[in-house]
């Protein structure tokens, strides 16, 4: 057993809210507002540790809409950013979702204190039939509110909206559960696989898929999941390892040594990633990098990146999917004093598997036995008991996790009942 905190790079989860409200919205008629294509709004997210700006690059029309056509208003309210789409004439709210980004992680670095830097990002929505207004809001750190950072009126018939494929790649469906509007579509894209390594990429996707589809809660939800493999071809094999002077020309421009951390594997080229993701109906971007070197990362509704040839790939991928699909927090911590206050202990984090006890009623309280003490002692007799165990979210004190051990805490465990339920709720949202 290896402690994840020694292996995983911190996924920095920002910002909190006091409660998760599952609101009931009147269902919207998808066909009245949208076509079966996607609209992609490419931009640069720039700023410093304390500022952020959005600079529009371009608007694109993509072939597929992979998302739900039923749940157009996202009930979860997870993530650091909120996207809201309005009909610009009636001001009717017609689509929402949340996500996190690499930019916000960079804001915690020392570099962000002295430098203004930009990161490529995209907003993806179903392609509208009428003029829309789109708003992007940022959750304010240590608070419960969102600040609007970008607003744009878009005419879907504008002749400058790009309607072309910029890349091509072979696409295979590895697992079929249901039609894309009734299923979670996981799209695996290879990076650092040359044309002669295409079969190796398909083998890696098959291996991970077989593991995932036999892991709870995914096993019982197989009919609600589609898995696609987009065999992006790279000029060179492998990936960048800047700390070793190794540079490879690859389709998705992945690299280690992100933010000075040797094991943090990311890409600075989100728009190329989206170009390949657009070749299949896509709800989740899963990037497999052709390297044995341990590394990975998962950012909510942004990406899941992992080292395909590493011995721990199945567990690492699944852990990162907890972040990228379920917005789950890391349940691990160290006894060292945390250098950054990632979580605000005066408010309740949006991550469903962590609590500050500020508003525990909004979390897994209904899954506790009546006699379970809060906090719950770590002991042999509690090993299979949902409780409130102190330590989680990188902090030994003041943040609590639901289970003694979980996939979100250490490699080699299953998802705990709370993470299990969170992931199941998200998959049902995509497949209703
Ligand atoms: Zn858990």
Tab-separated table of C-alpha atoms and ligand atoms in Angstrom:
chain	number	residue	atom	x	y	z
A	1	UNK	CA	0.000	0.000	0.000
A	2	UNK	CA	1.328	3.362	-0.875
A	3	UNK	CA	0.077	6.588	0.605
A	4	UNK	CA	-1.376	8.698	-2.113
A	5	UNK	CA	-0.066	11.834	-0.486
A	6	UNK	CA	3.436	10.718	-1.324
A	7	UNK	CA	2.470	9.913	-4.865
A	8	UNK	CA	-0.178	12.274	-6.006
A	9	UNK	CA	0.372	15.831	-6.783
A	10	UNK	CA	-2.027	17.939	-4.868
A	11	UNK	CA	-5.064	18.874	-6.821
A	12	UNK	CA	-5.699	22.218	-5.322
A	13	UNK	CA	-9.336	22.554	-4.562
A	14	UNK	CA	-10.364	26.051	-3.957
A	15	UNK	CA	-13.187	27.718	-2.378
A	16	UNK	CA	-16.294	26.733	-0.675
A	17	UNK	CA	-19.964	27.188	-0.263
A	18	UNK	CA	-22.157	26.662	2.751
A	19	UNK	CA	-24.463	24.160	1.195
A	20	UNK	CA	-25.101	22.113	-1.865
A	21	UNK	CA	-28.608	22.795	-2.982
A	22	UNK	CA	-30.215	20.309	-5.282
A	23	UNK	CA	-32.837	22.565	-6.737
A	24	UNK	CA	-35.648	21.364	-8.851
A	25	UNK	CA	-35.818	23.304	-12.056
A	26	UNK	CA	-38.584	23.136	-14.569
A	27	UNK	CA	-37.287	20.908	-17.328
A	28	UNK	CA	-36.336	22.690	-20.500
A	29	UNK	CA	-37.025	21.316	-23.943
A	30	UNK	CA	-33.579	20.696	-25.434
A	31	UNK	CA	-34.758	20.734	-29.038
A	32	UNK	CA	-36.399	24.120	-28.604
A	33	UNK	CA	-33.082	25.743	-27.724
A	34	UNK	CA	-30.257	23.603	-29.092
A	35	UNK	CA	-29.061	21.497	-32.016
A	36	UNK	CA	-27.136	18.198	-31.743
A	37	UNK	CA	-23.793	19.995	-32.185
A	38	UNK	CA	-21.550	21.645	-29.592
A	39	UNK	CA	-20.442	25.247	-29.369
A	40	UNK	CA	-16.903	25.677	-28.098
A	41	UNK	CA	-15.732	29.057	-26.858
A	42	UNK	CA	-11.926	29.139	-26.757
A	43	UNK	CA	-10.256	31.760	-24.576
A	44	UNK	CA	-7.255	32.545	-22.406
A	45	UNK	CA	-7.703	32.678	-18.649
A	46	UNK	CA	-5.083	35.083	-17.399
A	47	UNK	CA	-4.150	37.031	-14.321
A	48	UNK	CA	-2.135	36.798	-11.129
A	49	UNK	CA	-2.682	35.193	-7.725
A	50	UNK	CA	-5.361	37.783	-7.003
A	51	UNK	CA	-6.712	38.798	-10.412
A	52	UNK	CA	-8.264	37.002	-13.364
A	53	UNK	CA	-9.240	38.057	-16.862
A	54	UNK	CA	-10.805	36.286	-19.810
A	55	UNK	CA	-9.563	36.973	-23.360
A	56	UNK	CA	-11.699	35.499	-26.133
A	57	UNK	CA	-9.901	33.597	-28.885
A	58	UNK	CA	-12.664	32.172	-31.107
A	59	UNK	CA	-15.979	30.356	-31.289
A	60	UNK	CA	-16.230	26.946	-32.936
A	61	UNK	CA	-19.008	24.615	-34.026
A	62	UNK	CA	-18.319	20.956	-33.279
A	63	UNK	CA	-19.935	17.853	-34.725
A	64	UNK	CA	-21.225	16.161	-31.564
A	65	UNK	CA	-23.082	17.100	-28.402
A	66	UNK	CA	-22.242	14.297	-25.970
A	67	UNK	CA	-24.046	15.652	-22.917
A	68	UNK	CA	-27.481	15.209	-21.439
A	69	UNK	CA	-30.507	16.591	-23.241
A	70	UNK	CA	-32.626	16.282	-20.107
A	71	UNK	CA	-30.727	17.898	-17.237
A	72	UNK	CA	-29.860	21.242	-18.811
A	73	UNK	CA	-29.569	22.983	-15.448
A	74	UNK	CA	-26.772	21.325	-13.455
A	75	UNK	CA	-28.035	20.723	-9.886
A	76	UNK	CA	-24.671	20.063	-8.261
A	77	UNK	CA	-23.019	23.472	-7.980
A	78	UNK	CA	-19.566	21.853	-7.811
A	79	UNK	CA	-16.376	23.473	-9.052
A	80	UNK	CA	-14.734	26.871	-8.918
A	81	UNK	CA	-16.352	28.249	-12.058
A	82	UNK	CA	-19.981	28.453	-13.155
A	83	UNK	CA	-21.173	28.754	-16.743
A	84	UNK	CA	-24.653	30.121	-17.362
A	85	UNK	CA	-26.290	30.370	-20.778
A	86	UNK	CA	-29.327	32.618	-21.297
A	87	UNK	CA	-31.621	33.162	-24.225
A	88	UNK	CA	-30.609	36.754	-24.971
A	89	UNK	CA	-34.137	37.922	-25.816
A	90	UNK	CA	-36.190	36.432	-22.995
A	91	UNK	CA	-33.292	36.118	-20.531
A	92	UNK	CA	-34.393	32.522	-19.852
A	93	UNK	CA	-31.661	30.433	-18.235
A	94	UNK	CA	-31.264	27.502	-20.641
A	95	UNK	CA	-28.012	25.739	-19.674
A	96	UNK	CA	-25.517	25.663	-16.777
A	97	UNK	CA	-22.499	23.681	-15.611
A	98	UNK	CA	-19.481	23.966	-13.317
A	99	UNK	CA	-15.782	23.216	-13.698
A	100	UNK	CA	-12.294	23.771	-12.285
A	101	UNK	CA	-9.121	24.759	-14.146
A	102	UNK	CA	-5.345	24.619	-14.212
A	103	UNK	CA	-5.240	28.415	-13.942
A	104	UNK	CA	-6.650	28.366	-10.414
A	105	UNK	CA	-3.976	25.861	-9.327
A	106	UNK	CA	-1.300	28.132	-10.787
A	107	UNK	CA	-2.709	30.975	-8.681
A	108	UNK	CA	-1.281	29.185	-5.608
A	109	UNK	CA	2.290	29.264	-6.961
A	110	UNK	CA	4.934	31.801	-6.026
A	111	UNK	CA	5.210	32.735	-9.693
A	112	UNK	CA	1.610	33.999	-9.638
A	113	UNK	CA	2.571	36.564	-7.020
A	114	UNK	CA	4.934	38.318	-9.408
A	115	UNK	CA	3.793	37.421	-12.920
A	116	UNK	CA	0.697	37.709	-15.088
A	117	UNK	CA	0.180	34.530	-17.102
A	118	UNK	CA	-2.472	33.080	-19.435
A	119	UNK	CA	-3.836	29.522	-19.767
A	120	UNK	CA	-5.904	28.147	-22.632
A	121	UNK	CA	-9.422	27.022	-21.673
A	122	UNK	CA	-12.725	26.324	-23.421
A	123	UNK	CA	-16.396	26.495	-22.559
A	124	UNK	CA	-18.476	23.730	-24.155
A	125	UNK	CA	-22.249	24.010	-24.500
A	126	UNK	CA	-24.852	22.536	-26.845
A	127	UNK	CA	-25.017	24.618	-30.028
A	128	UNK	CA	-27.819	27.180	-29.596
A	129	UNK	CA	-30.563	27.809	-32.133
A	130	UNK	CA	-31.022	31.441	-31.085
A	131	UNK	CA	-28.879	34.325	-29.865
A	132	UNK	CA	-27.496	33.695	-26.389
A	133	UNK	CA	-25.716	35.447	-23.561
A	134	UNK	CA	-23.068	33.367	-21.818
A	135	UNK	CA	-21.711	34.232	-18.383
A	136	UNK	CA	-18.649	32.830	-16.630
A	137	UNK	CA	-18.413	33.328	-12.865
A	138	UNK	CA	-15.621	32.557	-10.431
A	139	UNK	CA	-16.202	31.269	-6.910
A	140	UNK	CA	-14.627	33.667	-4.461
A	141	UNK	CA	-12.010	32.118	-2.214
A	142	UNK	CA	-13.026	31.805	1.413
A	143	UNK	CA	-16.545	32.872	0.522
A	144	UNK	CA	-19.779	31.518	-0.809
A	145	UNK	CA	-20.358	33.868	-3.696
A	146	UNK	CA	-19.496	33.890	-7.377
A	147	UNK	CA	-18.158	36.957	-9.198
A	148	UNK	CA	-18.918	37.327	-12.895
A	149	UNK	CA	-15.621	37.501	-14.797
A	150	UNK	CA	-16.860	37.269	-18.391
A	151	UNK	CA	-20.020	37.900	-20.366
A	152	UNK	CA	-20.520	37.481	-24.093
A	153	UNK	CA	-23.459	37.776	-26.475
A	154	UNK	CA	-23.222	35.179	-29.249
A	155	UNK	CA	-25.057	34.884	-32.541
A	156	UNK	CA	-24.976	31.171	-33.497
A	157	UNK	CA	-25.295	32.131	-37.177
A	158	UNK	CA	-22.266	34.459	-37.191
A	159	UNK	CA	-20.273	33.573	-40.318
A	160	UNK	CA	-17.036	33.774	-38.324
A	161	UNK	CA	-17.978	30.917	-35.988
A	162	UNK	CA	-15.475	28.314	-37.146
A	163	UNK	CA	-17.026	25.185	-38.589
A	164	UNK	CA	-14.076	22.959	-39.460
A	165	UNK	CA	-12.102	20.062	-38.064
A	166	UNK	CA	-8.496	21.048	-37.436
A	167	UNK	CA	-7.248	17.546	-36.587
A	168	UNK	CA	-8.027	14.001	-37.621
A	169	UNK	CA	-7.565	10.705	-35.822
A	170	UNK	CA	-8.971	7.191	-35.812
A	171	UNK	CA	-11.845	6.841	-33.338
A	172	UNK	CA	-13.074	3.573	-31.820
A	173	UNK	CA	-15.911	2.881	-29.405
A	174	UNK	CA	-14.449	0.633	-26.729
A	175	UNK	CA	-17.610	0.216	-24.645
A	176	UNK	CA	-21.235	0.970	-25.517
A	177	UNK	CA	-23.793	1.581	-22.796
A	178	UNK	CA	-26.433	3.752	-24.428
A	179	UNK	CA	-26.871	6.668	-26.828
A	180	UNK	CA	-24.642	9.623	-25.940
A	181	UNK	CA	-27.475	11.754	-24.546
A	182	UNK	CA	-28.327	8.888	-22.154
A	183	UNK	CA	-24.796	7.994	-21.104
A	184	UNK	CA	-21.610	9.369	-19.618
A	185	UNK	CA	-19.143	9.566	-22.530
A	186	UNK	CA	-15.532	9.043	-21.451
A	187	UNK	CA	-13.190	10.015	-24.298
A	188	UNK	CA	-9.656	8.680	-24.051
A	189	UNK	CA	-7.080	10.538	-26.141
A	190	UNK	CA	-3.526	9.314	-26.530
A	191	UNK	CA	-0.501	11.585	-26.249
A	192	UNK	CA	3.028	10.570	-27.142
A	193	UNK	CA	1.939	7.526	-29.172
A	194	UNK	CA	3.479	7.439	-32.652
A	195	UNK	CA	1.730	5.964	-35.685
A	196	UNK	CA	3.440	2.638	-34.951
A	197	UNK	CA	2.151	2.692	-31.357
A	198	UNK	CA	-1.550	3.000	-32.166
A	199	UNK	CA	-2.337	-0.567	-31.074
A	200	UNK	CA	-0.467	0.048	-27.848
A	201	UNK	CA	-2.832	2.988	-27.174
A	202	UNK	CA	-5.934	0.863	-27.846
A	203	UNK	CA	-4.540	-1.850	-25.554
A	204	UNK	CA	-4.028	0.741	-22.794
A	205	UNK	CA	-7.599	2.051	-23.148
A	206	UNK	CA	-8.992	-1.500	-23.084
A	207	UNK	CA	-7.012	-2.380	-19.962
A	208	UNK	CA	-8.194	0.689	-18.049
A	209	UNK	CA	-11.779	0.289	-19.258
A	210	UNK	CA	-11.912	-3.318	-18.097
A	211	UNK	CA	-10.700	-2.237	-14.654
A	212	UNK	CA	-13.101	0.697	-14.386
A	213	UNK	CA	-16.164	-1.210	-15.572
A	214	UNK	CA	-15.580	-3.799	-12.847
A	215	UNK	CA	-15.089	-1.209	-10.097
A	216	UNK	CA	-17.990	0.066	-7.971
A	217	UNK	CA	-19.986	2.152	-8.674
A	218	UNK	CA	-19.139	1.932	-12.383
A	219	UNK	CA	-19.761	-1.814	-12.554
A	220	UNK	CA	-23.515	-1.580	-11.972
A	221	UNK	CA	-23.743	1.504	-14.216
A	222	UNK	CA	-22.124	-0.073	-17.305
A	223	UNK	CA	-25.253	0.559	-19.370
A	224	UNK	CA	-24.946	4.284	-18.611
A	225	UNK	CA	-21.315	4.641	-19.729
A	226	UNK	CA	-19.746	4.899	-23.197
A	227	UNK	CA	-15.979	4.696	-23.672
A	228	UNK	CA	-14.273	6.095	-26.748
A	229	UNK	CA	-10.648	5.934	-27.887
A	230	UNK	CA	-9.287	8.776	-30.033
A	231	UNK	CA	-5.925	7.629	-31.387
A	232	UNK	CA	-4.171	10.966	-31.748
A	233	UNK	CA	-0.869	10.363	-33.529
A	234	UNK	CA	2.249	12.078	-32.182
A	235	UNK	CA	5.451	12.760	-34.094
A	236	UNK	CA	7.563	11.475	-31.222
A	237	UNK	CA	7.042	8.834	-28.515
A	238	UNK	CA	6.778	9.817	-24.849
A	239	UNK	CA	6.345	13.211	-23.240
A	240	UNK	CA	8.300	16.257	-22.062
A	241	UNK	CA	10.448	15.882	-18.938
A	242	UNK	CA	11.876	19.392	-18.684
A	243	UNK	CA	13.803	18.652	-15.466
A	244	UNK	CA	15.754	16.016	-17.445
A	245	UNK	CA	16.117	18.055	-20.610
A	246	UNK	CA	13.805	15.683	-22.496
A	247	UNK	CA	11.431	17.281	-25.001
A	248	UNK	CA	9.050	15.401	-27.302
A	249	UNK	CA	6.833	16.708	-30.058
A	250	UNK	CA	3.404	15.267	-29.197
A	251	UNK	CA	-0.193	15.835	-30.287
A	252	UNK	CA	-1.436	17.201	-26.959
A	253	UNK	CA	1.813	18.826	-25.789
A	254	UNK	CA	1.807	17.126	-22.386
A	255	UNK	CA	4.668	17.698	-19.960
A	256	UNK	CA	5.906	16.804	-16.503
A	257	UNK	CA	7.366	19.360	-14.112
A	258	UNK	CA	4.255	21.527	-14.024
A	259	UNK	CA	4.630	24.381	-11.552
A	260	UNK	CA	8.086	23.011	-10.687
A	261	UNK	CA	6.708	19.663	-9.480
A	262	UNK	CA	8.504	16.806	-11.283
A	263	UNK	CA	5.549	14.429	-11.095
A	264	UNK	CA	2.831	16.859	-12.091
A	265	UNK	CA	1.791	15.863	-15.620
A	266	UNK	CA	-0.329	18.425	-17.517
A	267	UNK	CA	-0.527	20.214	-20.861
A	268	UNK	CA	-0.390	23.909	-21.668
A	269	UNK	CA	-2.370	23.317	-24.866
A	270	UNK	CA	-6.019	22.846	-23.905
A	271	UNK	CA	-7.332	23.905	-27.292
A	272	UNK	CA	-5.484	21.073	-29.069
A	273	UNK	CA	-6.910	18.645	-26.503
A	274	UNK	CA	-10.411	19.913	-27.266
A	275	UNK	CA	-9.759	19.568	-31.008
A	276	UNK	CA	-9.215	15.833	-30.530
A	277	UNK	CA	-12.006	15.476	-27.935
A	278	UNK	CA	-14.399	16.917	-30.530
A	279	UNK	CA	-13.924	13.829	-32.714
A	280	UNK	CA	-16.298	11.882	-30.418
A	281	UNK	CA	-19.293	12.754	-28.224
A	282	UNK	CA	-17.522	13.852	-25.049
A	283	UNK	CA	-18.476	14.385	-21.406
A	284	UNK	CA	-15.061	13.697	-19.860
A	285	UNK	CA	-11.610	14.152	-21.407
A	286	UNK	CA	-9.267	11.321	-20.343
A	287	UNK	CA	-5.691	11.735	-21.593
A	288	UNK	CA	-3.339	8.762	-21.598
A	289	UNK	CA	0.298	9.734	-21.859
A	290	UNK	CA	2.661	7.138	-23.267
A	291	UNK	CA	5.143	7.010	-20.402
A	292	UNK	CA	6.068	4.741	-17.492
A	293	UNK	CA	6.950	7.668	-15.250
A	294	UNK	CA	4.474	8.048	-12.409
A	295	UNK	CA	2.231	11.055	-12.781
A	296	UNK	CA	-1.248	12.328	-13.295
A	297	UNK	CA	-3.897	14.795	-12.363
A	298	UNK	CA	-7.637	15.266	-12.403
A	299	UNK	CA	-9.442	18.598	-12.625
A	300	UNK	CA	-13.232	18.724	-12.385
A	301	UNK	CA	-14.918	18.815	-15.798
A	302	UNK	CA	-11.575	19.830	-17.321
A	303	UNK	CA	-9.409	16.750	-17.771
A	304	UNK	CA	-8.038	13.518	-16.382
A	305	UNK	CA	-4.384	12.896	-17.293
A	306	UNK	CA	-2.361	9.839	-16.337
A	307	UNK	CA	0.753	7.895	-17.269
A	308	UNK	CA	-0.535	4.939	-19.290
A	309	UNK	CA	2.482	2.676	-18.850
A	310	UNK	CA	2.905	3.137	-15.110
A	311	UNK	CA	2.282	0.083	-12.913
A	312	UNK	CA	-0.398	1.944	-10.923
A	313	UNK	CA	-2.311	3.286	-13.941
A	314	UNK	CA	-5.671	1.646	-13.110
A	315	UNK	CA	-5.792	3.028	-9.588
A	316	UNK	CA	-4.341	6.400	-10.538
A	317	UNK	CA	-6.828	6.829	-13.376
A	318	UNK	CA	-9.740	5.920	-11.082
A	319	UNK	CA	-8.577	8.284	-8.353
A	320	UNK	CA	-8.213	11.111	-10.864
A	321	UNK	CA	-11.675	10.305	-12.230
A	322	UNK	CA	-12.958	10.954	-8.706
A	323	UNK	CA	-11.674	14.513	-9.146
A	324	UNK	CA	-12.522	15.060	-12.797
A	325	UNK	CA	-15.980	13.451	-12.803
A	326	UNK	CA	-17.233	13.741	-9.229
A	327	UNK	CA	-15.415	16.892	-8.051
A	328	UNK	CA	-14.307	14.768	-5.089
A	329	UNK	CA	-11.630	16.094	-2.766
A	330	UNK	CA	-8.514	14.264	-1.685
A	331	UNK	CA	-9.139	12.467	1.596
A	332	UNK	CA	-5.447	12.317	2.442
A	333	UNK	CA	-3.480	14.684	4.650
A	334	UNK	CA	-0.178	14.997	6.364
A	335	UNK	CA	0.625	15.941	9.909
A	336	UNK	CA	2.829	18.721	8.664
A	337	UNK	CA	1.510	22.240	8.846
A	338	UNK	CA	-0.156	23.027	5.559
A	339	UNK	CA	1.485	25.905	3.758
A	340	UNK	CA	-1.680	26.933	1.992
A	341	UNK	CA	-5.187	27.107	3.339
A	342	UNK	CA	-6.834	25.267	0.481
A	343	UNK	CA	-10.076	24.946	2.399
A	344	UNK	CA	-11.877	27.613	4.337
A	345	UNK	CA	-12.766	26.029	7.669
A	346	UNK	CA	-15.459	28.641	8.266
A	347	UNK	CA	-17.591	27.373	5.449
A	348	UNK	CA	-18.615	24.032	3.953
A	349	UNK	CA	-16.576	22.848	0.940
A	350	UNK	CA	-18.473	21.801	-2.188
A	351	UNK	CA	-16.548	18.521	-2.312
A	352	UNK	CA	-19.108	15.916	-1.229
A	353	UNK	CA	-16.556	13.698	0.579
A	354	UNK	CA	-15.141	16.393	2.861
A	355	UNK	CA	-16.746	18.445	5.606
A	356	UNK	CA	-15.716	21.217	7.955
A	357	UNK	CA	-18.858	20.423	10.026
A	358	UNK	CA	-20.085	23.979	9.340
A	359	UNK	CA	-23.085	22.534	7.494
A	360	UNK	CA	-22.771	18.780	7.889
A	361	UNK	CA	-26.511	18.355	7.277
A	362	UNK	CA	-25.743	19.082	3.604
A	363	UNK	CA	-23.266	16.191	3.446
A	364	UNK	CA	-23.410	12.506	4.433
A	365	UNK	CA	-25.089	12.901	7.831
A	366	UNK	CA	-28.028	10.789	6.632
A	367	UNK	CA	-25.620	7.892	5.971
A	368	UNK	CA	-24.447	7.701	9.619
A	369	UNK	CA	-25.813	5.254	12.158
A	370	UNK	CA	-27.625	7.118	14.947
A	371	UNK	CA	-25.013	6.155	17.519
A	372	UNK	CA	-21.950	7.175	15.469
A	373	UNK	CA	-19.890	9.711	17.417
A	374	UNK	CA	-18.731	12.909	15.684
A	375	UNK	CA	-15.812	12.964	15.266
A	376	UNK	CA	-15.509	9.201	14.844
A	377	UNK	CA	-12.406	7.514	16.292
A	378	UNK	CA	-10.103	5.670	13.898
A	379	UNK	CA	-10.172	2.081	15.180
A	380	UNK	CA	-10.296	-1.485	13.844
A	381	UNK	CA	-13.988	-1.810	14.653
A	382	UNK	CA	-14.814	1.233	12.508
A	383	UNK	CA	-12.923	0.064	9.430
A	384	UNK	CA	-16.136	-0.473	7.416
A	385	UNK	CA	-18.222	2.228	9.056
A	386	UNK	CA	-19.274	5.547	7.557
A	387	UNK	CA	-18.261	8.158	10.082
A	388	UNK	CA	-16.703	11.560	10.454
A	389	UNK	CA	-12.952	10.972	10.663
A	390	UNK	CA	-10.687	13.927	11.276
A	391	UNK	CA	-8.067	14.564	8.580
A	392	UNK	CA	-8.606	15.132	4.883
A	393	UNK	CA	-8.189	17.743	2.192
A	394	UNK	CA	-4.426	17.992	2.983
A	395	UNK	CA	-5.204	19.046	6.588
A	396	UNK	CA	-4.834	16.929	9.714
A	397	UNK	CA	-7.215	19.119	11.718
A	398	UNK	CA	-10.565	20.755	11.066
A	399	UNK	CA	-11.472	18.831	7.916
A	400	UNK	CA	-13.209	15.469	8.093
A	401	UNK	CA	-13.594	12.515	5.722
A	402	UNK	CA	-16.351	9.877	5.631
A	403	UNK	CA	-14.368	6.637	5.798
A	404	UNK	CA	-11.133	5.460	7.300
A	405	UNK	CA	-9.781	4.480	3.864
A	406	UNK	CA	-10.964	5.256	0.342
A	407	UNK	CA	-9.700	5.468	-3.233
A	408	UNK	CA	-9.537	9.231	-2.649
A	409	UNK	CA	-7.156	8.642	0.289
A	410	UNK	CA	-4.766	5.914	-0.816
A	411	UNK	CA	-4.102	3.538	-3.674
A	412	UNK	CA	-5.458	0.035	-3.270
A	413	UNK	CA	-8.860	0.844	-1.725
A	414	UNK	CA	-12.314	1.074	-3.297
A	415	UNK	CA	-14.309	4.278	-3.354
A	416	UNK	CA	-15.978	4.781	0.047
A	417	UNK	CA	-19.808	4.807	0.271
A	418	UNK	CA	-19.958	8.629	0.111
A	419	UNK	CA	-17.687	8.892	-2.950
A	420	UNK	CA	-19.623	5.977	-4.427
A	421	UNK	CA	-22.934	7.831	-4.086
A	422	UNK	CA	-21.497	11.105	-5.436
A	423	UNK	CA	-20.170	9.396	-8.576
A	424	UNK	CA	-23.424	7.505	-9.064
A	425	UNK	CA	-25.451	10.737	-8.819
A	426	UNK	CA	-23.232	12.383	-11.473
A	427	UNK	CA	-23.499	9.406	-13.845
A	428	UNK	CA	-27.280	9.400	-13.408
A	429	UNK	CA	-27.318	13.130	-14.225
A	430	UNK	CA	-25.622	12.364	-17.548
A	431	UNK	CA	-27.823	9.401	-18.363
A	432	UNK	CA	-31.351	10.409	-17.383
B	1	LIG	ZN1	-14.261	8.578	-0.262
